[in-house]
XYZ file of C-alpha atoms in Angstrom:
236
model
C 44.629 -7.946 126.401
C 42.310 -5.005 125.510
C 42.133 -2.077 127.787
C 38.800 -1.674 129.211
C 37.714 1.986 129.546
C 36.587 2.838 132.983
C 32.490 3.044 133.303
C 31.152 6.662 133.766
C 30.973 7.133 137.701
C 27.557 7.384 138.961
C 26.199 8.698 142.255
C 24.950 6.310 144.824
C 21.368 7.041 143.988
C 22.093 5.685 140.569
C 23.988 2.574 141.712
C 21.386 1.636 144.188
C 18.790 1.650 141.264
C 21.311 -0.326 139.098
C 22.523 -3.143 141.480
C 19.322 -3.834 143.432
C 17.285 -6.107 141.273
C 13.950 -4.772 140.549
C 12.346 -8.073 141.737
C 13.598 -7.327 145.290
C 11.599 -3.840 145.084
C 7.699 -3.279 145.578
C 6.242 -3.483 141.842
C 4.099 -0.265 142.842
C 6.986 1.694 144.086
C 6.184 5.379 143.570
C 8.895 7.561 141.710
C 10.884 10.057 143.751
C 10.493 13.329 142.514
C 13.988 14.486 143.875
C 15.699 11.642 142.375
C 16.218 11.784 139.004
C 17.234 8.091 138.668
C 14.275 6.573 140.069
C 13.488 3.794 139.121
C 15.478 0.827 137.904
C 12.509 -0.223 135.460
C 12.576 3.055 133.858
C 16.156 3.477 133.527
C 16.336 -0.191 132.113
C 13.893 0.684 129.251
C 15.576 4.027 128.650
C 18.695 2.350 128.638
C 17.747 -0.363 126.057
C 16.537 2.323 123.625
C 19.626 4.709 124.054
C 22.170 1.848 123.891
C 20.738 0.721 120.562
C 20.829 4.072 119.174
C 24.448 4.641 120.357
C 25.676 1.348 119.188
C 24.154 2.119 115.649
C 25.753 5.595 115.691
C 29.163 3.958 116.691
C 28.907 1.566 113.821
C 28.055 4.277 111.242
C 31.185 5.974 112.339
C 33.289 2.958 112.193
C 32.109 1.852 108.783
C 30.730 4.969 106.655
C 30.601 3.167 103.446
C 28.238 0.595 104.768
C 24.391 0.649 103.934
C 21.648 1.130 106.443
C 20.664 -2.604 105.982
C 24.387 -3.904 106.526
C 24.862 -2.020 109.710
C 21.283 -3.130 110.974
C 22.456 -6.681 110.562
C 25.905 -5.948 112.277
C 23.978 -4.389 115.214
C 21.445 -7.116 115.516
C 24.439 -9.746 115.527
C 26.614 -8.041 117.705
C 24.660 -5.680 119.917
C 25.711 -5.478 123.693
C 22.422 -6.739 124.425
C 23.256 -10.107 122.796
C 26.704 -10.529 124.079
C 26.974 -14.261 125.480
C 26.960 -14.322 129.494
C 30.512 -16.086 129.457
C 31.786 -12.944 127.344
C 30.508 -10.596 129.895
C 31.972 -12.525 133.072
C 35.336 -13.047 131.173
C 35.306 -9.269 130.580
C 34.793 -8.510 134.189
C 37.260 -11.128 135.453
C 40.080 -9.397 133.496
C 39.745 -6.253 135.389
C 42.188 -6.337 138.265
C 40.833 -5.487 141.663
C 43.182 -4.505 144.502
C 42.210 -6.830 147.711
C 42.648 -5.002 150.865
C 44.769 -6.778 153.515
C 42.623 -8.775 156.039
C 43.414 -7.418 159.564
C 46.380 -9.740 161.081
C 45.349 -12.196 163.644
C 47.350 -14.408 166.277
C 47.656 -17.829 165.874
C 44.988 -18.758 168.666
C 42.410 -16.921 166.237
C 43.767 -18.746 163.123
C 43.485 -22.119 164.522
C 39.810 -21.532 165.519
C 38.998 -20.134 161.975
C 40.899 -22.522 159.785
C 40.158 -25.821 161.808
C 36.804 -26.858 160.687
C 34.341 -27.109 163.353
C 33.105 -30.727 162.238
C 36.761 -31.915 163.436
C 36.212 -30.307 166.978
C 34.235 -31.744 169.807
C 30.731 -30.479 169.874
C 30.936 -30.118 173.758
C 34.108 -28.520 173.762
C 34.549 -26.205 176.818
C 35.606 -22.692 176.113
C 39.172 -21.756 177.326
C 39.000 -18.769 179.580
C 42.505 -17.861 178.749
C 41.976 -17.877 175.091
C 39.589 -14.907 173.931
C 39.049 -16.601 170.622
C 37.680 -19.868 172.025
C 35.832 -21.134 170.114
C 35.214 -21.205 166.418
C 31.399 -21.571 166.692
C 31.177 -18.796 168.881
C 33.271 -16.428 166.714
C 31.072 -17.596 163.505
C 27.766 -16.628 165.584
C 29.345 -13.356 166.597
C 30.796 -12.741 163.206
C 27.497 -13.455 161.412
C 25.585 -10.799 163.299
C 28.398 -8.108 163.102
C 29.205 -8.627 159.506
C 25.328 -8.032 158.534
C 25.376 -4.901 160.854
C 28.597 -3.417 159.365
C 27.710 -4.345 155.948
C 24.245 -2.794 156.146
C 26.160 0.488 157.905
C 28.379 0.586 154.985
C 25.698 0.321 152.489
C 23.752 2.973 154.400
C 26.882 5.241 154.411
C 27.190 4.701 150.383
C 23.424 5.380 149.584
C 22.302 7.743 152.386
C 19.271 8.745 150.544
C 17.899 5.246 150.187
C 15.033 3.892 152.252
C 15.139 1.221 154.825
C 13.511 -1.217 152.362
C 15.949 -0.481 149.621
C 18.883 -1.009 151.860
C 17.519 -4.139 153.170
C 16.877 -5.435 149.523
C 20.525 -4.370 148.688
C 22.010 -6.226 151.834
C 19.916 -9.518 151.304
C 20.571 -9.718 147.812
C 24.405 -8.802 147.931
C 26.023 -10.117 151.247
C 26.587 -13.696 150.563
C 28.172 -12.780 147.106
C 30.437 -10.354 148.909
C 31.633 -12.789 151.497
C 32.258 -15.402 148.754
C 34.137 -13.064 146.853
C 36.378 -11.935 149.894
C 37.022 -15.993 150.761
C 38.066 -16.616 147.155
C 40.212 -13.473 147.044
C 41.980 -14.539 150.226
C 42.167 -18.203 149.018
C 40.720 -19.023 152.489
C 39.008 -22.297 151.617
C 42.282 -23.871 150.758
C 43.531 -23.107 154.312
C 40.764 -24.958 156.034
C 41.738 -28.179 157.746
C 39.502 -31.024 159.182
C 36.684 -30.313 156.594
C 34.500 -33.294 156.197
C 34.867 -34.984 152.514
C 31.118 -34.727 152.107
C 31.083 -30.927 152.625
C 31.240 -29.007 149.561
C 34.353 -26.783 149.896
C 33.228 -24.424 147.230
C 29.661 -23.778 148.462
C 28.543 -20.292 149.246
C 27.762 -21.436 152.664
C 31.156 -22.458 153.410
C 32.359 -19.326 152.331
C 30.114 -17.502 154.561
C 30.928 -19.804 157.628
C 34.763 -19.087 157.054
C 34.093 -15.351 156.382
C 31.943 -14.978 159.610
C 34.429 -16.749 161.839
C 37.326 -14.387 160.705
C 35.251 -11.486 161.082
C 34.395 -12.503 164.637
C 37.917 -12.685 165.527
C 38.598 -9.389 164.048
C 35.966 -7.832 166.304
C 37.284 -9.686 169.358
C 40.923 -8.447 168.508
C 40.079 -4.922 167.200
C 36.643 -3.816 167.860
C 33.821 -3.000 165.702
C 35.419 0.045 163.865
C 38.123 -1.936 162.522
C 35.791 -4.489 161.400
C 33.589 -2.179 159.570
C 36.607 -0.375 157.881
C 37.762 -3.808 156.569
C 34.275 -4.637 155.162
C 34.090 -1.219 153.559
C 37.331 -1.774 151.805
C 36.266 -5.172 150.718
C 33.165 -3.853 148.962
C 35.551 -2.613 146.063
C 36.571 -6.083 145.109
């Protein structure tokens, strides 16, 4: 397997422009004079021009005997702008990412998390001796706290971003973030009592599992531990 060189490190202002889809931003958004990366549409146009120029330059260095016409054909056929999506996905999938350990939870919490609520009576009474009772309550609690903690982490990573930009970033990435985490921990396979008609691989099911676990983490450890875990998970 070929070694993938690390991408040049970019500051938060740049990463926000890169990873927030321009469709999620106002079309008439003014440029920020104190932010040299403002805005993504300008970066995309500049990048397309410079990528083609740099790629052609690299080809000339590799094949100095080739004619301009030959290099142009190679560039148009194998340009990074024309790589198939599958190749790009496989390239990123080949990069190993360290998964931070999930905060350990007691058995009472794990039962609530990994027994699907559909197999639990809907009118089940909360057990006053069990602080994790019940899974639906943990899920609702976790859903609110995950969004709060994730937004908090994003604001810390990109402190100069506006509230609109942070909201766009959170709304467009939080579901995928939870789905990646559940996949990394292989939690979908641990769920018991899931109805056969329910899609175990759906993004909604991943979100339910993650939020329920997050709710239990908050009950056991508090918000700061939950936030730290979510912060660590943003690297996967």
